[in-house]
Tab-separated table of C-alpha atoms in Angstrom:
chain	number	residue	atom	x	y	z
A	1	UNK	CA	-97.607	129.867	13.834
A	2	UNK	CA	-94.801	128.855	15.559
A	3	UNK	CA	-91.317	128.980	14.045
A	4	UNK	CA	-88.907	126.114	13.751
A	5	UNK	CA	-85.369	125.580	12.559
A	6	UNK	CA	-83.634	122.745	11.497
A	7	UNK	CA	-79.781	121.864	10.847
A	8	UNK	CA	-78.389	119.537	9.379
A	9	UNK	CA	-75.656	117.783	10.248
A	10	UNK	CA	-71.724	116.898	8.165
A	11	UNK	CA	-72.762	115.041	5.199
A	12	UNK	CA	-76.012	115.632	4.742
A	13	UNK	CA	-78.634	118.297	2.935
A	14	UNK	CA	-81.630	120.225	4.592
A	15	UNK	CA	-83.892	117.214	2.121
A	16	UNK	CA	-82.615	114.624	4.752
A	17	UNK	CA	-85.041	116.131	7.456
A	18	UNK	CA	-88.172	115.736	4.841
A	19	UNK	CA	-89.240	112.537	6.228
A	20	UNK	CA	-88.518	113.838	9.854
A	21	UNK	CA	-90.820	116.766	9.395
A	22	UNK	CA	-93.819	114.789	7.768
A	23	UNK	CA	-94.648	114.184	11.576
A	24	UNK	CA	-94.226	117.241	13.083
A	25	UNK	CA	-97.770	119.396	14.077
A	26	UNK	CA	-98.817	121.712	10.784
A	27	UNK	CA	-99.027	124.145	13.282
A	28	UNK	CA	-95.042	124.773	13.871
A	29	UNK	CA	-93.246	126.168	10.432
A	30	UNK	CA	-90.212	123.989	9.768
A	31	UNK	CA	-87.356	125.930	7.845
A	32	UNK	CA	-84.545	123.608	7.120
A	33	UNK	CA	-81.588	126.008	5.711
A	34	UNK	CA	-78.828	124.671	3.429
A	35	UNK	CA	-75.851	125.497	5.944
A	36	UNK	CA	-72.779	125.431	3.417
A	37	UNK	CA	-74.680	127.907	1.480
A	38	UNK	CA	-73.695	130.947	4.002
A	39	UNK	CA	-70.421	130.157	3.065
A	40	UNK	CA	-70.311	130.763	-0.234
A	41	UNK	CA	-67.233	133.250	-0.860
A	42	UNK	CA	-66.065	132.945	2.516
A	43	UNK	CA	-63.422	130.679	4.189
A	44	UNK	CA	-64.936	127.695	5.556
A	45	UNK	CA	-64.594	127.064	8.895
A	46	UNK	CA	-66.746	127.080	11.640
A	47	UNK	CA	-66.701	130.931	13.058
A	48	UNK	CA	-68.067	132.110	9.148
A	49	UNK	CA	-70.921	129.512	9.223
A	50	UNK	CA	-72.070	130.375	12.906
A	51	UNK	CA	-72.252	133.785	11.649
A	52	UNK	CA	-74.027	132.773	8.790
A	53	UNK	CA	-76.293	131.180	11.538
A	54	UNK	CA	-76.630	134.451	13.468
A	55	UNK	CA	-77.343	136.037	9.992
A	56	UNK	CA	-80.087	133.758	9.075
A	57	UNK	CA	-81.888	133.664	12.412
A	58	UNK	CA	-81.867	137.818	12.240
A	59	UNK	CA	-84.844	138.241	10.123
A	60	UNK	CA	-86.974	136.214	13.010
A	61	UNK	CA	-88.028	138.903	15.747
A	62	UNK	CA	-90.197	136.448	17.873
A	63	UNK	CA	-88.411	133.599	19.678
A	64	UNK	CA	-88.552	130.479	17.704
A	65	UNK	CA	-87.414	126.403	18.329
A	66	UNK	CA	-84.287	125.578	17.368
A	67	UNK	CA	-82.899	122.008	16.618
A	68	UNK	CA	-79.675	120.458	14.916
A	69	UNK	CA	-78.247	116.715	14.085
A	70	UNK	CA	-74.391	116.535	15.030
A	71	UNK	CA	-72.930	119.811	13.436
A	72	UNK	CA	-76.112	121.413	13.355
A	73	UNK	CA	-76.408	120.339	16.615
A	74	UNK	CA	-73.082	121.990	17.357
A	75	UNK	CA	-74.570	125.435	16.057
A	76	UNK	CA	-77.914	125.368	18.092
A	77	UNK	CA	-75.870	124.931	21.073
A	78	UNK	CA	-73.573	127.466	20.490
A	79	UNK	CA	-76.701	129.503	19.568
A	80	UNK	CA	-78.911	129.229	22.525
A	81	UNK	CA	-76.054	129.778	24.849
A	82	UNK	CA	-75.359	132.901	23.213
A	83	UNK	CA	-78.781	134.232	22.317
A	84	UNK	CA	-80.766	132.629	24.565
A	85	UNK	CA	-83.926	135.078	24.662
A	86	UNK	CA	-84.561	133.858	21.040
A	87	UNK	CA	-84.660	130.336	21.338
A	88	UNK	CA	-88.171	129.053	22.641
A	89	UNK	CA	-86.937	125.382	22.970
A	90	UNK	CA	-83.933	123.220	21.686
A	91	UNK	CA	-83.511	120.310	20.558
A	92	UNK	CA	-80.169	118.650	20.749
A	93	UNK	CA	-78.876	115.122	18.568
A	94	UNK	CA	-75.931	113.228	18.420
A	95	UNK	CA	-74.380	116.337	19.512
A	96	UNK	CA	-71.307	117.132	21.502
A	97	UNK	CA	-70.415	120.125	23.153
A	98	UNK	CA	-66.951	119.825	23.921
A	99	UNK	CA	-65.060	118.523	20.504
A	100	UNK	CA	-63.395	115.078	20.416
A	101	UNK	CA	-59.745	115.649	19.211
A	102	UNK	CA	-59.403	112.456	18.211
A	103	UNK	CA	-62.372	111.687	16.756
A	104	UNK	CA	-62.045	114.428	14.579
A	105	UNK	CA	-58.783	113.678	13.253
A	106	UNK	CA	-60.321	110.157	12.442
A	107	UNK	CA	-63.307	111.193	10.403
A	108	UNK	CA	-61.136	113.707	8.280
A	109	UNK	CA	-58.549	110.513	7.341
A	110	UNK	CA	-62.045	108.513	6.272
A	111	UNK	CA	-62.919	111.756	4.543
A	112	UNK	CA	-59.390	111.627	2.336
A	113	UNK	CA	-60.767	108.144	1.243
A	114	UNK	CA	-64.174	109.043	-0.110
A	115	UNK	CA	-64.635	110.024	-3.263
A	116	UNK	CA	-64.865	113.279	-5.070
A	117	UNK	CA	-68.668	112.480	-6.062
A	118	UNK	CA	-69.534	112.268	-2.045
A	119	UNK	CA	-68.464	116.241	-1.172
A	120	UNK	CA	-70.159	117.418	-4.216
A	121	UNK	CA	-73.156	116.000	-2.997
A	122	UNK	CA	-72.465	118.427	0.527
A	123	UNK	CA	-72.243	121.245	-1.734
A	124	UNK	CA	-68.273	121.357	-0.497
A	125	UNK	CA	-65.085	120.381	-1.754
A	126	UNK	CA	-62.798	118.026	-0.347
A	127	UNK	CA	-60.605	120.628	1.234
A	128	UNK	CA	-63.170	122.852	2.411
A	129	UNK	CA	-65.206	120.102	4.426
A	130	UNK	CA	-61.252	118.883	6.071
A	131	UNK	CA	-60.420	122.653	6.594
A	132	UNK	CA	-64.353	122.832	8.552
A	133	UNK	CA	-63.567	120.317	10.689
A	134	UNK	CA	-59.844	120.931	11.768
A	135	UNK	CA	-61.422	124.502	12.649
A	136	UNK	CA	-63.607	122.589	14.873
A	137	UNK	CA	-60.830	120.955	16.845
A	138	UNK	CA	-60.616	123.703	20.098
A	139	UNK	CA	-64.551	124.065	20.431
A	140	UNK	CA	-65.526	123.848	24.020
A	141	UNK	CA	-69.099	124.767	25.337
A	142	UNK	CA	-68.618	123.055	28.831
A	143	UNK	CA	-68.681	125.642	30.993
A	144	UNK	CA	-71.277	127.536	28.953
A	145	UNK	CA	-73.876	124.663	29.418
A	146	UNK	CA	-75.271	126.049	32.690
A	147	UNK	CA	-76.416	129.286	30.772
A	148	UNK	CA	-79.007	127.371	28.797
A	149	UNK	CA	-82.048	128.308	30.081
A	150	UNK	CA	-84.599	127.026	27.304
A	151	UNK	CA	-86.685	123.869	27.657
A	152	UNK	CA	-84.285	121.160	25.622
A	153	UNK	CA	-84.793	117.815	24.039
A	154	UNK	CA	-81.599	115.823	23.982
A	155	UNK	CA	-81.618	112.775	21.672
A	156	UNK	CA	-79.097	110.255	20.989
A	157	UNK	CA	-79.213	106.706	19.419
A	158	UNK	CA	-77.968	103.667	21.792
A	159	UNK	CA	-75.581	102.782	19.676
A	160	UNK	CA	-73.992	106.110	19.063
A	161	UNK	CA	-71.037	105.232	21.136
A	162	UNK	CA	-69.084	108.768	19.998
A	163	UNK	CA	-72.263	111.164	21.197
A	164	UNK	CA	-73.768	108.896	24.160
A	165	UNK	CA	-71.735	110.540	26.970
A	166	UNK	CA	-72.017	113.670	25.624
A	167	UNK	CA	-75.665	113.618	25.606
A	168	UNK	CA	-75.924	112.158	29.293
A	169	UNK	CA	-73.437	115.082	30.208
A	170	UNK	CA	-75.869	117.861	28.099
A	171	UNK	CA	-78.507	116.592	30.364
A	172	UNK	CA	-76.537	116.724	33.508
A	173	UNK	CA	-75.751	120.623	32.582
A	174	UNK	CA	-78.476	121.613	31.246
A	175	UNK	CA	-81.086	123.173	33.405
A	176	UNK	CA	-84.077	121.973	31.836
A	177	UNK	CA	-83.316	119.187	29.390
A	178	UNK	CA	-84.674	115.631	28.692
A	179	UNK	CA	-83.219	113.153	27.650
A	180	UNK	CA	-84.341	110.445	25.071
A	181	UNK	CA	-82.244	107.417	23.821
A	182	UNK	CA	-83.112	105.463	20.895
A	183	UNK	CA	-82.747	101.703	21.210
A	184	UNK	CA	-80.686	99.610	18.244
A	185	UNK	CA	-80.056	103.306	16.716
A	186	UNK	CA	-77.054	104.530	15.556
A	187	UNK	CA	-75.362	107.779	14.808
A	188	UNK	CA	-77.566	109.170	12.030
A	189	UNK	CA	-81.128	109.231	13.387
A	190	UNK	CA	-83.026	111.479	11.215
A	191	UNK	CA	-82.117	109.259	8.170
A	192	UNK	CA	-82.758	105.868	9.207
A	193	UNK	CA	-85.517	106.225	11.932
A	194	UNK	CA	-87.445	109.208	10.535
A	195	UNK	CA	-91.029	108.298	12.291
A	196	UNK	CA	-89.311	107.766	15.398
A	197	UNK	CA	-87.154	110.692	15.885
A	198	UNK	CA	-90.226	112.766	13.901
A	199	UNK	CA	-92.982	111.630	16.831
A	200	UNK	CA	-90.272	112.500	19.495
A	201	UNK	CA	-89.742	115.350	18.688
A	202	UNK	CA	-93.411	116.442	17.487
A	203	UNK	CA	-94.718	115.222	21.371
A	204	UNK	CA	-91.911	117.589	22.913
A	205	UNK	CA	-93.362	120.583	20.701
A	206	UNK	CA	-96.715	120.157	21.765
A	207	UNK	CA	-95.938	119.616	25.291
């Protein structure tokens, strides 16, 4: 049985891919690891939970798909590049590979406004999801792109106006990539259009 992963993205928790997975084939094996879990007494930033990444994906000998949703995205990418005789196929969404500065900065002034109840539901604190993100900031995979030699699904709503040049860059660089965009969809796919994003990616699996 085939192996696949599954990250999830800022925000979110590995439940937020159960609808997703209800329509992928019963003959892959969907994992879908709680991320801020490998970094549990560690600093959090983005180096410690790539290695937690690296750590996880260890106790799989035989290459396996990998797939992410914005940060998760993020770490499949980084992933594949490095390690690329262990990823079968990737699948890429809402995901940049070179980080936007100012976007960044942006989303961690919304995050000072949420409340307390919203970063317990990540599993984080306040500080620690701010302190992820500003870690973030000098992330650059363009030149790396090239080296990604794995089959790749790219997919990116069409109203995702922060990810959609990324993606049609990913599938510009990427060697050989697809790329899908959703129609009236926005940022977060794999909550709001489960059975579409679930089918699209289930048809590149079998394919």
């Amino acid at each position: 049985m085939a192996k696949c992963i599954l990250l999830h993205g800022l925000g979110e928790k590995p439940s937020d891919w159960s609808d997703t997975v209800k329509y992928i084939d019963r003959n892959f094996e969907v994992s879908c690891p709680a991320l801020f879990e490998w970094l549990q007494g560690t600093e959090f930033c983005y180096t410690n939970l790539y290695q937690g990444l690296e750590n996880y994906c260890r106790q799989f000998e035989e290459p396996f798909i990998l797939g992410g949703f914005s940060l998760g995205g993020i770490l499949a990418l980084q992933y594949a590049i490095e390690h690329g005789g262990k990823v079968d196929s990737l699948i890429l969404m809402g995901t940049q590979f070179s980080m936007p500065v100012k976007l960044l900065k942006f989303q961690n002034f919304i995050f000072r406004l949420l409340p307390n109840r919203t970063f317990r539901e990540m599993g984080a604190s306040r500080k620690e999801i701010i302190g992820l993100c500003n870690s973030m900031i000098n992330l650059d995979f363009t030149e790396k792109l090239k080296d990604i030699h794995c089959r790749t699904l790219i997919l990116c709503g069409g109203n995702d106006r922060a990810n959609y040049a990324a993606s049609m860059k990913l599938k510009e660089q990427i060697p050989d990539s697809e790329l899908c965009i959703l129609a009236d969809v926005g940022h977060e796919m794999n909550r709001g259009h489960q059975n579409m994003v679930g089918e699209l990616i289930n048809s590149f699996l079998l394919r």
